[in-house]
Coordinates of C-alpha atoms in Angstrom, one line a residue:
M28 CA 46.4 -9.3 49.2
G29 CA 49.1 -11.7 50.3
T30 CA 50.9 -9.5 52.9
G31 CA 49.4 -11.0 56.0
N32 CA 48.8 -8.4 58.8
I33 CA 51.1 -5.8 57.4
M34 CA 49.6 -2.3 56.7
T35 CA 49.1 -1.9 53.0
H36 CA 47.8 0.8 50.7
F37 CA 47.6 1.2 47.0
A38 CA 49.9 3.6 45.1
R39 CA 48.0 6.6 43.6
C40 CA 50.6 6.9 40.9
C41 CA 49.4 3.7 39.1
N42 CA 46.2 2.7 40.8
P43 CA 46.6 -1.1 40.6
L44 CA 43.6 -3.2 39.9
P45 CA 43.0 -6.9 40.7
G46 CA 44.2 -9.0 37.7
E47 CA 47.2 -6.8 37.1
P48 CA 50.7 -7.9 38.1
I49 CA 51.6 -6.1 41.3
I50 CA 54.6 -5.7 43.6
G51 CA 55.0 -4.3 47.1
Y52 CA 57.3 -1.5 48.1
I53 CA 58.3 -1.4 51.8
T54 CA 58.0 2.2 52.9
R55 CA 59.5 3.9 55.9
G56 CA 56.7 4.1 58.5
R57 CA 53.7 3.5 56.2
G58 CA 53.9 -0.3 55.7
V59 CA 53.8 -1.6 52.1
T60 CA 52.6 0.4 49.1
I61 CA 51.2 -1.8 46.3
H62 CA 52.2 -0.8 42.7
R63 CA 51.6 -2.2 39.3
K64 CA 54.8 -4.0 38.3
S65 CA 54.8 -1.8 35.2
C66 CA 54.7 1.4 37.3
K67 CA 57.5 3.8 36.3
N68 CA 57.9 4.9 39.9
I69 CA 58.9 1.4 41.0
Q70 CA 61.4 0.7 38.2
N71 CA 64.4 2.2 40.0
A72 CA 63.4 1.2 43.5
E73 CA 65.9 -0.4 45.9
P74 CA 65.5 -4.1 45.2
E75 CA 65.7 -5.0 49.0
R76 CA 62.6 -2.9 49.6
L77 CA 60.5 -4.8 47.0
I78 CA 58.4 -7.8 48.1
D79 CA 56.2 -10.2 46.2
V80 CA 52.5 -9.7 46.9
E81 CA 49.3 -11.1 45.4
W82 CA 45.7 -10.2 45.1
D83 CA 43.1 -11.4 47.6
T84 CA 40.8 -13.0 45.1
S85 CA 38.0 -13.4 47.6
S86 CA 37.7 -9.6 48.1
E87 CA 34.7 -7.8 46.7
D88 CA 36.1 -4.3 47.2
L89 CA 36.0 -1.7 44.5
Y90 CA 39.2 -0.1 43.3
T91 CA 39.8 3.5 42.0
T92 CA 41.2 4.4 38.6
S93 CA 40.9 7.4 36.3
L94 CA 39.9 7.7 32.7
K95 CA 40.3 10.4 30.1
I96 CA 37.4 10.5 27.7
L97 CA 37.0 12.6 24.6
F98 CA 33.3 13.0 23.6
S99 CA 31.0 15.2 21.7
D100 CA 29.7 18.4 23.2
K101 CA 26.2 17.3 22.2
K102 CA 23.7 18.2 24.9
G103 CA 23.3 15.3 27.4
M104 CA 26.5 13.5 26.6
L105 CA 28.0 13.7 30.1
A106 CA 24.7 12.3 31.5
H107 CA 24.9 9.5 28.9
V108 CA 28.5 8.7 30.0
S109 CA 27.3 8.6 33.6
S110 CA 24.5 6.3 32.7
L111 CA 26.8 3.9 30.9
L112 CA 29.0 3.8 33.9
G113 CA 26.1 3.0 36.1
Q114 CA 24.8 0.3 33.8
M115 CA 28.3 -1.3 34.0
D116 CA 28.2 -1.2 37.9
A117 CA 31.0 1.3 37.9
E118 CA 30.8 4.1 40.4
M119 CA 31.7 7.6 39.2
L120 CA 33.6 9.3 42.1
S121 CA 34.6 12.5 40.4
V122 CA 34.5 14.2 37.0
Q123 CA 36.2 17.2 35.5
V124 CA 35.2 18.4 32.0
V125 CA 36.9 21.0 29.8
S126 CA 35.7 22.2 26.4
L127 CA 38.2 21.7 23.5
P128 CA 38.0 23.2 20.0
D129 CA 35.8 21.6 17.3
G130 CA 32.9 20.6 19.5
V131 CA 34.8 18.2 21.8
H132 CA 34.8 17.8 25.5
E133 CA 37.6 16.1 27.5
G134 CA 36.5 14.4 30.7
R135 CA 38.7 13.1 33.4
I136 CA 36.6 10.7 35.3
T137 CA 37.6 8.8 38.5
V138 CA 35.7 5.5 38.7
A139 CA 35.5 2.6 41.1
V140 CA 35.7 -0.8 39.4
K141 CA 35.9 -4.4 40.6
D142 CA 39.1 -5.4 38.7
Q143 CA 41.1 -5.2 35.5
E144 CA 38.5 -7.1 33.5
H145 CA 35.7 -4.9 34.7
L146 CA 37.7 -1.9 33.5
K147 CA 38.4 -3.4 30.1
K148 CA 34.7 -4.1 29.6
L149 CA 33.8 -0.6 30.6
I150 CA 36.3 0.9 28.2
M151 CA 35.1 -1.3 25.4
I152 CA 31.5 -0.2 26.0
L153 CA 32.5 3.5 26.1
K154 CA 34.6 3.2 22.9
G155 CA 31.6 1.6 21.2
E156 CA 29.5 4.8 21.5
K157 CA 29.3 6.9 18.4
E158 CA 29.7 10.2 20.2
I159 CA 32.7 9.1 22.3
Y160 CA 35.9 9.5 20.4
A161 CA 38.6 8.2 22.7
V162 CA 38.9 6.5 26.1
E163 CA 42.1 5.8 27.9
R164 CA 43.2 4.9 31.4
L165 CA 45.3 7.5 33.2
A166 CA 48.4 6.3 35.1
G167 CA 47.4 8.2 38.3

Protein backbone atom coordinates (compact mmCIF):
# COMPACT_ATOMS: atom_id res chain seq x y z
CA MET A 1 0.00 0.00 0.00
CA GLY A 2 1.27 3.47 -0.81
CA THR A 3 1.66 4.83 2.74
CA GLY A 4 5.41 4.38 3.15
CA ASN A 5 6.44 3.31 6.66
CA ILE A 6 3.24 4.45 8.37
CA MET A 7 1.43 1.80 10.44
CA THR A 8 -1.66 0.68 8.52
CA HIS A 9 -4.46 -1.77 9.08
CA PHE A 10 -7.61 -2.71 7.20
CA ALA A 11 -11.03 -1.61 8.38
CA ARG A 12 -13.17 -4.52 9.54
CA CYS A 13 -16.35 -2.64 8.66
CA CYS A 14 -15.73 -2.95 4.91
CA ASN A 15 -12.81 -5.42 4.48
CA PRO A 16 -11.21 -3.79 1.42
CA LEU A 17 -9.69 -6.07 -1.22
CA PRO A 18 -6.98 -5.30 -3.77
CA GLY A 19 -8.60 -3.95 -6.92
CA GLU A 20 -11.20 -1.93 -5.02
CA PRO A 21 -10.88 1.84 -4.68
CA ILE A 22 -9.54 2.62 -1.19
CA ILE A 23 -8.86 5.60 1.04
CA GLY A 24 -6.88 6.01 4.25
CA TYR A 25 -8.25 7.46 7.47
CA ILE A 26 -5.69 8.88 9.91
CA THR A 27 -6.64 7.57 13.34
CA ARG A 28 -5.58 8.89 16.71
CA GLY A 29 -2.75 6.64 17.83
CA ARG A 30 -3.32 3.70 15.46
CA GLY A 31 -1.82 4.96 12.21
CA VAL A 32 -3.95 4.77 9.08
CA THR A 33 -7.05 2.62 8.66
CA ILE A 34 -7.69 1.54 5.07
CA HIS A 35 -11.35 1.63 3.96
CA ARG A 36 -13.16 0.99 0.70
CA LYS A 37 -14.05 4.39 -0.74
CA SER A 38 -17.69 3.27 -0.74
CA CYS A 39 -17.63 2.42 2.99
CA LYS A 40 -20.51 4.09 4.81
CA ASN A 41 -18.30 4.64 7.87
CA ILE A 42 -15.94 6.91 5.93
CA GLN A 43 -18.56 9.02 4.13
CA ASN A 44 -18.88 11.63 6.91
CA ALA A 45 -15.24 11.56 8.06
CA GLU A 46 -13.33 14.77 8.64
CA PRO A 47 -11.75 15.53 5.23
CA GLU A 48 -8.42 16.56 6.77
CA ARG A 49 -8.04 13.04 8.20
CA LEU A 50 -8.46 11.31 4.83
CA ILE A 51 -5.43 10.50 2.69
CA ASP A 52 -4.92 8.93 -0.71
CA VAL A 53 -3.51 5.42 -0.58
CA GLU A 54 -2.97 2.75 -3.19
CA TRP A 55 -2.56 -0.99 -3.26
CA ASP A 56 0.86 -2.62 -3.26
CA THR A 57 0.34 -4.67 -6.41
CA SER A 58 3.42 -6.80 -5.72
CA SER A 59 1.93 -8.21 -2.51
CA GLU A 60 0.88 -11.86 -2.45
CA ASP A 61 -0.99 -11.53 0.84
CA LEU A 62 -4.47 -12.94 1.34
CA TYR A 63 -7.27 -10.65 2.50
CA THR A 64 -10.28 -11.44 4.64
CA THR A 65 -13.90 -10.93 3.66
CA SER A 66 -17.22 -12.53 4.59
CA LEU A 67 -19.96 -14.11 2.51
CA LYS A 68 -23.57 -14.98 3.20
CA ILE A 69 -24.58 -18.14 1.35
CA LEU A 70 -28.06 -19.67 1.18
CA PHE A 71 -27.92 -23.34 0.28
CA SER A 72 -29.87 -26.58 0.41
CA ASP A 73 -29.96 -28.55 3.64
CA LYS A 74 -29.09 -31.61 1.56
CA LYS A 75 -26.56 -33.83 3.32
CA GLY A 76 -22.96 -32.90 2.48
CA MET A 77 -23.66 -29.39 1.16
CA LEU A 78 -21.41 -27.60 3.65
CA ALA A 79 -18.59 -29.98 2.73
CA HIS A 80 -19.30 -29.25 -0.94
CA VAL A 81 -19.10 -25.49 -0.34
CA SER A 82 -15.83 -26.01 1.53
CA SER A 83 -14.48 -28.10 -1.34
CA LEU A 84 -15.40 -25.42 -3.89
CA LEU A 85 -13.60 -22.80 -1.81
CA GLY A 86 -10.52 -25.00 -1.68
CA GLN A 87 -10.60 -25.62 -5.43
CA MET A 88 -10.62 -21.84 -5.93
CA ASP A 89 -7.60 -21.36 -3.60
CA ALA A 90 -9.72 -19.51 -1.05
CA GLU A 91 -9.08 -20.31 2.58
CA MET A 92 -12.15 -20.77 4.80
CA LEU A 93 -11.36 -19.07 8.13
CA SER A 94 -14.68 -19.45 9.92
CA VAL A 95 -18.21 -20.60 9.28
CA GLN A 96 -21.55 -20.24 11.03
CA VAL A 97 -24.60 -22.06 9.73
CA VAL A 98 -28.22 -21.73 10.79
CA SER A 99 -31.20 -23.70 9.54
CA LEU A 100 -33.99 -21.68 7.97
CA PRO A 101 -37.50 -22.87 7.06
CA ASP A 102 -38.17 -24.80 3.85
CA GLY A 103 -34.97 -26.85 3.79
CA VAL A 104 -32.53 -23.95 3.52
CA HIS A 105 -29.32 -23.25 5.43
CA GLU A 106 -27.76 -19.83 5.78
CA GLY A 107 -23.99 -19.82 6.06
CA ARG A 108 -21.85 -16.87 7.05
CA ILE A 109 -18.39 -17.77 5.89
CA THR A 110 -15.21 -15.78 6.40
CA VAL A 111 -12.71 -16.44 3.62
CA ALA A 112 -9.22 -15.29 2.67
CA VAL A 113 -8.86 -14.30 -1.00
CA LYS A 114 -6.17 -12.69 -3.15
CA ASP A 115 -8.11 -9.70 -4.47
CA GLN A 116 -11.43 -8.42 -5.77
CA GLU A 117 -11.20 -10.50 -8.97
CA HIS A 118 -10.53 -13.67 -6.98
CA LEU A 119 -13.64 -12.95 -4.91
CA LYS A 120 -15.77 -12.26 -8.00
CA LYS A 121 -14.73 -15.59 -9.55
CA LEU A 122 -15.41 -17.40 -6.30
CA ILE A 123 -18.90 -15.91 -6.03
CA MET A 124 -19.60 -16.76 -9.68
CA ILE A 125 -18.59 -20.42 -9.14
CA LEU A 126 -20.74 -20.68 -5.99
CA LYS A 127 -23.75 -19.08 -7.71
CA GLY A 128 -23.42 -21.61 -10.53
CA GLU A 129 -24.16 -24.52 -8.20
CA LYS A 130 -27.70 -25.90 -8.35
CA GLU A 131 -28.04 -26.35 -4.57
CA ILE A 132 -26.68 -22.88 -3.74
CA TYR A 133 -29.50 -20.34 -3.93
CA ALA A 134 -27.78 -17.03 -3.16
CA VAL A 135 -24.31 -15.66 -2.44
CA GLU A 136 -23.48 -12.14 -1.33
CA ARG A 137 -20.51 -10.36 0.18
CA LEU A 138 -21.13 -8.94 3.63
CA ALA A 139 -19.94 -5.42 4.40
CA GLY A 140 -18.08 -6.42 7.54
